[in-house]
CSV table of N, CA and C in Angstrom, one decimal:
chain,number,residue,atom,x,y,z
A,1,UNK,N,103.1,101.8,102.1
A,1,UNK,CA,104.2,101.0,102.5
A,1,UNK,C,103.7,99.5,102.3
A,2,UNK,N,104.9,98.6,101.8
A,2,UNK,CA,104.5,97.0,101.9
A,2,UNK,C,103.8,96.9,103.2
A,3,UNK,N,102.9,95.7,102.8
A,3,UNK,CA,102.2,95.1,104.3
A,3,UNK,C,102.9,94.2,104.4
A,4,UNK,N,103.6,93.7,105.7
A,4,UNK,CA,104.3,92.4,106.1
A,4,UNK,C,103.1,91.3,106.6
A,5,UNK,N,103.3,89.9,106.0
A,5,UNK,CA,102.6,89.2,106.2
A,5,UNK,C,103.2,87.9,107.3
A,6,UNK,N,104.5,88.0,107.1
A,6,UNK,CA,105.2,87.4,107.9
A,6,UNK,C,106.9,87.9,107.8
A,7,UNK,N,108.0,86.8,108.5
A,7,UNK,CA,109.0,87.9,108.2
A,7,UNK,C,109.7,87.7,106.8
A,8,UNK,N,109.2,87.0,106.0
A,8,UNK,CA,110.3,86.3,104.4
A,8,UNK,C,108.6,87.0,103.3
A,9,UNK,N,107.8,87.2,104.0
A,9,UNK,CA,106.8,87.5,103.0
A,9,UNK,C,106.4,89.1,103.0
A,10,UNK,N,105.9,89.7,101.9
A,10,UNK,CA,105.2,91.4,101.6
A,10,UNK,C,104.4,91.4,100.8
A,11,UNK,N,103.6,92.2,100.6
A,11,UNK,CA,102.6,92.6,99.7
A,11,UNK,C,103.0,93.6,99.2
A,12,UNK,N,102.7,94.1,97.8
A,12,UNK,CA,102.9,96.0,97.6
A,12,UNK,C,102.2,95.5,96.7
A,13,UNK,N,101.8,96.9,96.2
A,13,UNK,CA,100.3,97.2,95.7
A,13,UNK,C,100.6,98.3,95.0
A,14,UNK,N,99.8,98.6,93.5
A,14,UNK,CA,99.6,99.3,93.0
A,14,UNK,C,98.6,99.6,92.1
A,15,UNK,N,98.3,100.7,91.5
A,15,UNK,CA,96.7,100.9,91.3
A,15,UNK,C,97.0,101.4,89.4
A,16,UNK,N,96.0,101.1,88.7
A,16,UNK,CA,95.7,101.5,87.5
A,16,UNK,C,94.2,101.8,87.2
A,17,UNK,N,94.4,102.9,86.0
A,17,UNK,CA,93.0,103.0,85.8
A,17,UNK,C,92.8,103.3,84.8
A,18,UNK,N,91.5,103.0,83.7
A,18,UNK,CA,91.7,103.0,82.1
A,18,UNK,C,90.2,103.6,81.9
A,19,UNK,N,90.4,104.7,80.8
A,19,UNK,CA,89.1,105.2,80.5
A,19,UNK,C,89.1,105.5,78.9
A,20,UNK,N,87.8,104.7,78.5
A,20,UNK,CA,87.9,104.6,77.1
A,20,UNK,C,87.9,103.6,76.2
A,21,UNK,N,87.9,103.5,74.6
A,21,UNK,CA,88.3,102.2,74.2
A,21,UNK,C,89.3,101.3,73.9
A,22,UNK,N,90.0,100.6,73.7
A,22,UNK,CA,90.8,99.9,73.6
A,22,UNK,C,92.3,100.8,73.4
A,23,UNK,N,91.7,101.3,71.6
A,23,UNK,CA,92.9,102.2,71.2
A,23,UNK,C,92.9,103.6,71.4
A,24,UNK,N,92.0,103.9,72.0
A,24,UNK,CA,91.5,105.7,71.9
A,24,UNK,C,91.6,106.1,73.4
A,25,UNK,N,91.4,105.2,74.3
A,25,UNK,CA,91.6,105.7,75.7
A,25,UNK,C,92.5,105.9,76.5
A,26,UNK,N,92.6,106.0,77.6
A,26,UNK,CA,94.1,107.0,77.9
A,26,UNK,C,93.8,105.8,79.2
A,27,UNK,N,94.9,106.1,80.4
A,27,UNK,CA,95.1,105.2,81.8
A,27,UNK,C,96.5,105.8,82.3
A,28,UNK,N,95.7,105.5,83.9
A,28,UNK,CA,97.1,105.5,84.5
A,28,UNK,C,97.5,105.0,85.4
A,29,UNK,N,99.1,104.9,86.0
A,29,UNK,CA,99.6,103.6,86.9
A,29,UNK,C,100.6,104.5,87.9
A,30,UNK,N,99.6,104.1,89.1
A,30,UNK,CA,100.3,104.6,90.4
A,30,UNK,C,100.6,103.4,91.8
A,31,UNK,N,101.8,103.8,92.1
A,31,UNK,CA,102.5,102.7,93.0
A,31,UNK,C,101.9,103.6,94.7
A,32,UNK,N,101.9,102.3,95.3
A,32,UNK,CA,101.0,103.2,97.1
A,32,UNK,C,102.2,104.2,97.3
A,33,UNK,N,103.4,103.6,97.3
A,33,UNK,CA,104.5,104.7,98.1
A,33,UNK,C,104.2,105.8,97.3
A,34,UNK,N,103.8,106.2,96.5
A,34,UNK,CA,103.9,107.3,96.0
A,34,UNK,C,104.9,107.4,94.9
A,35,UNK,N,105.8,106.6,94.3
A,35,UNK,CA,107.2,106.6,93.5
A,35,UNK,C,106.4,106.6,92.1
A,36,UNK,N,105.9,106.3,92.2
A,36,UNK,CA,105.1,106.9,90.8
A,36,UNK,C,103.4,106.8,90.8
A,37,UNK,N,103.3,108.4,90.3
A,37,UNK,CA,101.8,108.9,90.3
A,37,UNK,C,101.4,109.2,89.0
A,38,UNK,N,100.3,108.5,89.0
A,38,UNK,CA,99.4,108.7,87.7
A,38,UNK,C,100.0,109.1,86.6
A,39,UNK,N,100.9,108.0,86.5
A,39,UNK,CA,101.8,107.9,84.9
A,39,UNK,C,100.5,107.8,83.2
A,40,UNK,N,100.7,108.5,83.0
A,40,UNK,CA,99.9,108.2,82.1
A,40,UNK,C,100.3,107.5,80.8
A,41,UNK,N,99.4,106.3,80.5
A,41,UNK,CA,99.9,105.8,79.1
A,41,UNK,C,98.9,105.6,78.6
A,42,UNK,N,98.8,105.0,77.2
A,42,UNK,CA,97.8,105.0,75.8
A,42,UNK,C,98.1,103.4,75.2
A,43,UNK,N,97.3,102.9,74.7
A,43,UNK,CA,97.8,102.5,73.3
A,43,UNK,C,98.9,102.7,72.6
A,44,UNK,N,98.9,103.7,72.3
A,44,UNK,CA,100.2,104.2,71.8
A,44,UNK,C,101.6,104.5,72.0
A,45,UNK,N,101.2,104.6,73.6
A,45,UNK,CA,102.4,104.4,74.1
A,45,UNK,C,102.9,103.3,74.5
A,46,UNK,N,102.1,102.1,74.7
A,46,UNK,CA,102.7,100.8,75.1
A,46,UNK,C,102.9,100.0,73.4
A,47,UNK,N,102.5,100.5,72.2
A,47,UNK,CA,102.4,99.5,71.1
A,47,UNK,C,103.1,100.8,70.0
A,48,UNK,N,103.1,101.9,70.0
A,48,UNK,CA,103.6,102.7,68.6
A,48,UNK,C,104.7,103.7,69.1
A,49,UNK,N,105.5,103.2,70.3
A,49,UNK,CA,106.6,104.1,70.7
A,49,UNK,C,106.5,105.9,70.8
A,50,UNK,N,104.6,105.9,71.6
A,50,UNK,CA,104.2,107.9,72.1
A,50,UNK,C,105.0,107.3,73.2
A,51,UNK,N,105.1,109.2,73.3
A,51,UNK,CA,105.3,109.6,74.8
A,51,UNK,C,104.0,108.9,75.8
A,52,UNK,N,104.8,108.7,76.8
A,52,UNK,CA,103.8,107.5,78.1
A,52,UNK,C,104.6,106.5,78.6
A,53,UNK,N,104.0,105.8,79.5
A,53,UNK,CA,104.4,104.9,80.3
A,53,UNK,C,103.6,103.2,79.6
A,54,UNK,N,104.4,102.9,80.1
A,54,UNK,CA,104.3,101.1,79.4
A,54,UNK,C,104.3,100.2,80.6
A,55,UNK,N,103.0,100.1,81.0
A,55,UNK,CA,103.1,98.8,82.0
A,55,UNK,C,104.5,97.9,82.1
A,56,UNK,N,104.3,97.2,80.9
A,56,UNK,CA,105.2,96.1,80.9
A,56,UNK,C,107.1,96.8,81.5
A,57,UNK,N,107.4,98.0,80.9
A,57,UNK,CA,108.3,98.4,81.5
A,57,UNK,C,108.7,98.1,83.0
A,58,UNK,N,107.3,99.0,83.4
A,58,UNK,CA,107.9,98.6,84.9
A,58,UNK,C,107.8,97.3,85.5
A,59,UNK,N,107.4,95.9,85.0
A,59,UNK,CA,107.6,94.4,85.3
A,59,UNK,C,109.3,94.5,85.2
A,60,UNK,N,109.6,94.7,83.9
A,60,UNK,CA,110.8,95.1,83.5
A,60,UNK,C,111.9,95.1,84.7
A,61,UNK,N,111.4,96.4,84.7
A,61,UNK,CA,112.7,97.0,86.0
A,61,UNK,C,112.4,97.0,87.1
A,62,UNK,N,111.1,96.8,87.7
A,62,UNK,CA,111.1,95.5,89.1
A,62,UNK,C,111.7,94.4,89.1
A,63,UNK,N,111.5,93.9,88.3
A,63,UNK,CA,112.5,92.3,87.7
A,63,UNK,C,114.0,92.5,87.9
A,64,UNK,N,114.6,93.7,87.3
A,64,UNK,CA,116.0,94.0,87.2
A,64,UNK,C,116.3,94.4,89.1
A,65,UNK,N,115.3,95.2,89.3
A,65,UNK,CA,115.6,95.7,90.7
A,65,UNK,C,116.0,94.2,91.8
A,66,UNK,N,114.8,93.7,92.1
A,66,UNK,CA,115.1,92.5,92.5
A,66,UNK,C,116.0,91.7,92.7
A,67,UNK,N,116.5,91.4,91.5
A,67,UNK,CA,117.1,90.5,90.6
A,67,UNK,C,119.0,90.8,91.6
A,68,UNK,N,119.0,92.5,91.3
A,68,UNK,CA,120.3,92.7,91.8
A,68,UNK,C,120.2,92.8,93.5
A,69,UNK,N,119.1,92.7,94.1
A,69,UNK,CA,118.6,92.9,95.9
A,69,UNK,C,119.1,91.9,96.2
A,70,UNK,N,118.8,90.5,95.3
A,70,UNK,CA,119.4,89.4,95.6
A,70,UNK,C,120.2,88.4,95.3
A,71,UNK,N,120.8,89.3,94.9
A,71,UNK,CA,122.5,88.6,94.1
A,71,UNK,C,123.3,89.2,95.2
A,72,UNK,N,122.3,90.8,95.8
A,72,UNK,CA,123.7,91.2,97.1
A,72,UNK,C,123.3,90.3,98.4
A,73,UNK,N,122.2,90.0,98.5
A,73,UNK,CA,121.5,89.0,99.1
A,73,UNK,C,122.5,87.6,99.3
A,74,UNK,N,122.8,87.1,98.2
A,74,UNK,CA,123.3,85.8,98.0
A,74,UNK,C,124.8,86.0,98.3
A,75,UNK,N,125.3,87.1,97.9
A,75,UNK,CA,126.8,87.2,98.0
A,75,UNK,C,127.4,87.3,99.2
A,76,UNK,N,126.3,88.0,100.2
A,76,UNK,CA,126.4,88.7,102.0
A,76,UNK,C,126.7,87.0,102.0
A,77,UNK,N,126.1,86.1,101.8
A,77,UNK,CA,125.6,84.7,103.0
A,77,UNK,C,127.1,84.4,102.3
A,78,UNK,N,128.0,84.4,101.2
A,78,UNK,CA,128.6,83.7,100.7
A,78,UNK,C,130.0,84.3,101.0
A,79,UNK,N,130.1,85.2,102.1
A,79,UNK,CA,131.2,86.4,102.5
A,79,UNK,C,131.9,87.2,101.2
A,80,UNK,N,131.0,87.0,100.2
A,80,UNK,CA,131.7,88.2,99.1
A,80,UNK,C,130.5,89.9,99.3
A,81,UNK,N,131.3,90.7,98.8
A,81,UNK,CA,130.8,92.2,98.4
A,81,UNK,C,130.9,92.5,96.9
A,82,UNK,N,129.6,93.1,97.1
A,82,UNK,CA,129.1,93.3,95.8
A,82,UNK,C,129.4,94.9,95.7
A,83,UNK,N,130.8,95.3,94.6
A,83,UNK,CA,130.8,96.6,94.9
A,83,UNK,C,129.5,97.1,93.8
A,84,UNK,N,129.1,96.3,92.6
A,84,UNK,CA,127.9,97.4,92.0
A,84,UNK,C,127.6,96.1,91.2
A,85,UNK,N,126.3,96.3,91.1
A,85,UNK,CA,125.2,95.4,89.4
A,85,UNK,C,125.0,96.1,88.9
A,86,UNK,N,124.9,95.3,87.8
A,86,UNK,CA,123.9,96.5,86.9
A,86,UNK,C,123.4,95.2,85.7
A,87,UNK,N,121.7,95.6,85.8
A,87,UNK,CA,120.9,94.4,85.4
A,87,UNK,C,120.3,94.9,84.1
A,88,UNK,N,120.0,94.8,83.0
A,88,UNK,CA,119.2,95.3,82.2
A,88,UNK,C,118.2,94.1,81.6
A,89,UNK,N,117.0,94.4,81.5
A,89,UNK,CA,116.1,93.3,81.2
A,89,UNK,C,115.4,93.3,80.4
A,90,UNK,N,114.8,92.5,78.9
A,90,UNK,CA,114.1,92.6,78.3
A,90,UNK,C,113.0,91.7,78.3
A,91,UNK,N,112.3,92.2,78.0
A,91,UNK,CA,110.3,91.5,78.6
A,91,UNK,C,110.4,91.6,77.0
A,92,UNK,N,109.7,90.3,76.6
A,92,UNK,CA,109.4,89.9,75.0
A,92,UNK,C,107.4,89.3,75.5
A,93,UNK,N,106.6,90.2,74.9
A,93,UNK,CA,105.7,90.4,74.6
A,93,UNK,C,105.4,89.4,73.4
A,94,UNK,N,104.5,88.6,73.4
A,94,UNK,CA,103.8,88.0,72.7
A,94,UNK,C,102.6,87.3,72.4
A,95,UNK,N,101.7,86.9,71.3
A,95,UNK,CA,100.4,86.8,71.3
A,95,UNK,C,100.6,85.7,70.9
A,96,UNK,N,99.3,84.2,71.0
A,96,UNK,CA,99.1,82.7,71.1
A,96,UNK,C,98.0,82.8,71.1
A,97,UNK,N,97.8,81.2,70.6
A,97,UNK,CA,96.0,81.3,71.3
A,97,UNK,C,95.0,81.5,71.8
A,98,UNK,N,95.8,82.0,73.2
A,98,UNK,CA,95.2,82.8,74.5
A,98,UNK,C,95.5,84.0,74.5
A,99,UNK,N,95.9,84.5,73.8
A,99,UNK,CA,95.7,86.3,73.8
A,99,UNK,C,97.2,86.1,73.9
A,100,UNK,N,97.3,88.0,74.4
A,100,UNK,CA,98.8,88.7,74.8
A,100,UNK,C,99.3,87.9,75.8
A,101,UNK,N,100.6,87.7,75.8
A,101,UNK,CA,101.4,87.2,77.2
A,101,UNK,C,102.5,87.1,77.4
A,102,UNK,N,103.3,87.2,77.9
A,102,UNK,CA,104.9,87.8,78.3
A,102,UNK,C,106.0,86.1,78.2
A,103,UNK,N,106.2,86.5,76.7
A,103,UNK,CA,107.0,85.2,76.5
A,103,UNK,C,108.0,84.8,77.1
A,104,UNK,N,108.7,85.9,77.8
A,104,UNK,CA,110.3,85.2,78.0
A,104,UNK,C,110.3,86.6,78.8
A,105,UNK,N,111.3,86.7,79.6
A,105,UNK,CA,112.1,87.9,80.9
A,105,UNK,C,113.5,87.4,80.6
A,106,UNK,N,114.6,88.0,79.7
A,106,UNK,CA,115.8,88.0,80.1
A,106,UNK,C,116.7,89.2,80.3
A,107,UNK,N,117.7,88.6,81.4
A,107,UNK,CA,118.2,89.3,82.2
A,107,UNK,C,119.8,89.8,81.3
A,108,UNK,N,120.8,90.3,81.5
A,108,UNK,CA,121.8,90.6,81.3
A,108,UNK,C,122.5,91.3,82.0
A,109,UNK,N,123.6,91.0,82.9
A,109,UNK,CA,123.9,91.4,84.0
A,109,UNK,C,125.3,91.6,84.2
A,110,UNK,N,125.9,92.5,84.5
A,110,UNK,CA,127.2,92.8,85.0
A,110,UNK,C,127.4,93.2,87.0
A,111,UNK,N,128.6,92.5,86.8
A,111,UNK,CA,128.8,93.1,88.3
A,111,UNK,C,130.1,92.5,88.8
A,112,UNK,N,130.6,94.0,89.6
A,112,UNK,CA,131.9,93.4,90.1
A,112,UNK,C,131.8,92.9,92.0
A,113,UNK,N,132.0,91.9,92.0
A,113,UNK,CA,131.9,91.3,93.1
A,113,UNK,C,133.2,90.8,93.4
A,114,UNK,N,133.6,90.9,95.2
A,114,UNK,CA,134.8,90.5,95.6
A,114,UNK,C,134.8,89.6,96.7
A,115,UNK,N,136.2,89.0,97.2
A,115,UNK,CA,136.0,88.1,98.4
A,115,UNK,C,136.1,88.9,99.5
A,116,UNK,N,135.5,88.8,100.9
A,116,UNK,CA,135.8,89.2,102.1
A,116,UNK,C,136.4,88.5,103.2
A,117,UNK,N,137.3,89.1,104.0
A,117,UNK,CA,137.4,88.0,104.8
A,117,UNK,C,136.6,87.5,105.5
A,118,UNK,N,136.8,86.2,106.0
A,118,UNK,CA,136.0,85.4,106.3
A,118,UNK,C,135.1,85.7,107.9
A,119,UNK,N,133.8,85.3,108.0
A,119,UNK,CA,133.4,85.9,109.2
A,119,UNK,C,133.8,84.6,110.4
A,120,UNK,N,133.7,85.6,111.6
A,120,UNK,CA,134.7,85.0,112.8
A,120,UNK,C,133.5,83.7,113.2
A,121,UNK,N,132.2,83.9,112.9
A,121,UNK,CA,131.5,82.2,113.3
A,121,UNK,C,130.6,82.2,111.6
A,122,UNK,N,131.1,81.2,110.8
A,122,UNK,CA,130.1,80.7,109.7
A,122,UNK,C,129.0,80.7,109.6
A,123,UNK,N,128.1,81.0,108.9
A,123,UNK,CA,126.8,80.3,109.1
A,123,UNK,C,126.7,79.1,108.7
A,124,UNK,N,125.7,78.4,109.7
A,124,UNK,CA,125.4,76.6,109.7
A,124,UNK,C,124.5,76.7,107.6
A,125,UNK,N,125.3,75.6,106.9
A,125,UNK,CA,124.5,75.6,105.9
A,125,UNK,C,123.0,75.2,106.3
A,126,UNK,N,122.6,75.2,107.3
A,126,UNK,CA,121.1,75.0,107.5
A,126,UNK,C,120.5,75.9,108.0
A,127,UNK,N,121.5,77.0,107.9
A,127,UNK,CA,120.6,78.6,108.9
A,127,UNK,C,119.9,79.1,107.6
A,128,UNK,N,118.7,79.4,107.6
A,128,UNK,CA,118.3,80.0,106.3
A,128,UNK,C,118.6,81.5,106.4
A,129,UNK,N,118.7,81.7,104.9
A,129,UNK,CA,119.2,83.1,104.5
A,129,UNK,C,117.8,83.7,104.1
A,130,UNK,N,118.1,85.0,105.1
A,130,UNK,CA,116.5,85.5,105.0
A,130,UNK,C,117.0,87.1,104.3
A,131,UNK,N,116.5,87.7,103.6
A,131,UNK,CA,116.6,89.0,102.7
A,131,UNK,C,115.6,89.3,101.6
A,132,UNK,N,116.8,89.9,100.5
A,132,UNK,CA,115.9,90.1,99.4
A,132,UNK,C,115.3,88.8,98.8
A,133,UNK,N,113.8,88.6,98.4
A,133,UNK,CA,113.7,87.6,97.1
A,133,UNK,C,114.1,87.4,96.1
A,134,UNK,N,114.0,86.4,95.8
A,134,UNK,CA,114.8,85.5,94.6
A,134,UNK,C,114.0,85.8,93.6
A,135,UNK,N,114.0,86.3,92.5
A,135,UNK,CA,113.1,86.0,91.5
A,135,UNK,C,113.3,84.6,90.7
A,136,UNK,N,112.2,84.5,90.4
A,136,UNK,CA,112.1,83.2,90.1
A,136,UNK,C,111.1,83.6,88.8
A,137,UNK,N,111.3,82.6,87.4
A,137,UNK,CA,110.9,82.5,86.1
A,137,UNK,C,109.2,82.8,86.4
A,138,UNK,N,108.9,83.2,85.7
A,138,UNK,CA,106.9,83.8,85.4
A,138,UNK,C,106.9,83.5,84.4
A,139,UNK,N,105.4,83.1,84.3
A,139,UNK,CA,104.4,83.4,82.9
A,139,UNK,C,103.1,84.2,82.8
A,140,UNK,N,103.4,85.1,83.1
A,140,UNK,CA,101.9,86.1,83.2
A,140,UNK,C,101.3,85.9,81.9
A,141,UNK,N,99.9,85.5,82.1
A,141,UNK,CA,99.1,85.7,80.6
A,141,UNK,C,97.5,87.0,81.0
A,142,UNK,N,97.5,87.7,79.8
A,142,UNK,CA,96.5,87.9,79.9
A,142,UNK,C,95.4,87.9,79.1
A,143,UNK,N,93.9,88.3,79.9
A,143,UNK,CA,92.7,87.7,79.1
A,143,UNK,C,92.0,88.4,79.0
């Protein structure tokens, strides 16, 4: 389970493990809850489209997950309902000076959202809105 650090902050955690050489060895990527165990991926599978799991995927669709936690997030404070999202994301992979590194995260996004009536006391625009996080723009590089 996330560790709470305070009440707007979390940790989660997940584990990988790689055995082998670069292109010949195998790995795999497990989340603590248990929602995925020892996925196994290759070389091959993150660069020549094998069967396997692709790191970068799941950045991917944590990104999209998020993304829609806090659009319903933002719409609650804003008295609209979000009857559904739907996020699709593309992670663009690229190499520079400094090695491999994740050029760009875009999003594309549908969703039908409505007005509600209005609630019987407003919130003060100075009450902070506490929920899902916001994702906010990254540059993961690696080395």
């Amino acid at each position: 389970m996330p560790e709470r650090l305070q009440e707007t902050s979390m940790i989660v955690t997940g584990t990988s493990d790689w055995h082998g050489p670069f292109k010949q060895g195998k790995g795999s990527l497990s989340t603590t809850t248990g929602t995925l165990r020892d996925a196994a991926y290759t070389y091959a599978s993150r660069f020549d489209g094998a069967a396997g799991a692709i790191p970068e995927e799941l950045l991917a669709t944590g990104h999209a997950g998020c993304f829609n936690h806090a659009l319903a997030n933002i719409s609650d404070h804003h008295d609209l309902t979000v009857d559904y999202v739907h996020t699709s994301v593309a992670l663009t992979m690229a190499t520079d000076d400094h090695g491999p590194s994740i050029a760009g995260i875009h999003l594309t996004v549908e969703a039908k959202v409505r007005a509600r009536r209005r609630r019987s006391s407003p919130r003060s625009p100075k009450e902070p809105a506490h929920g899902a996080p916001s994702p906010k723009p990254s540059r993961y590089r690696s080395r």
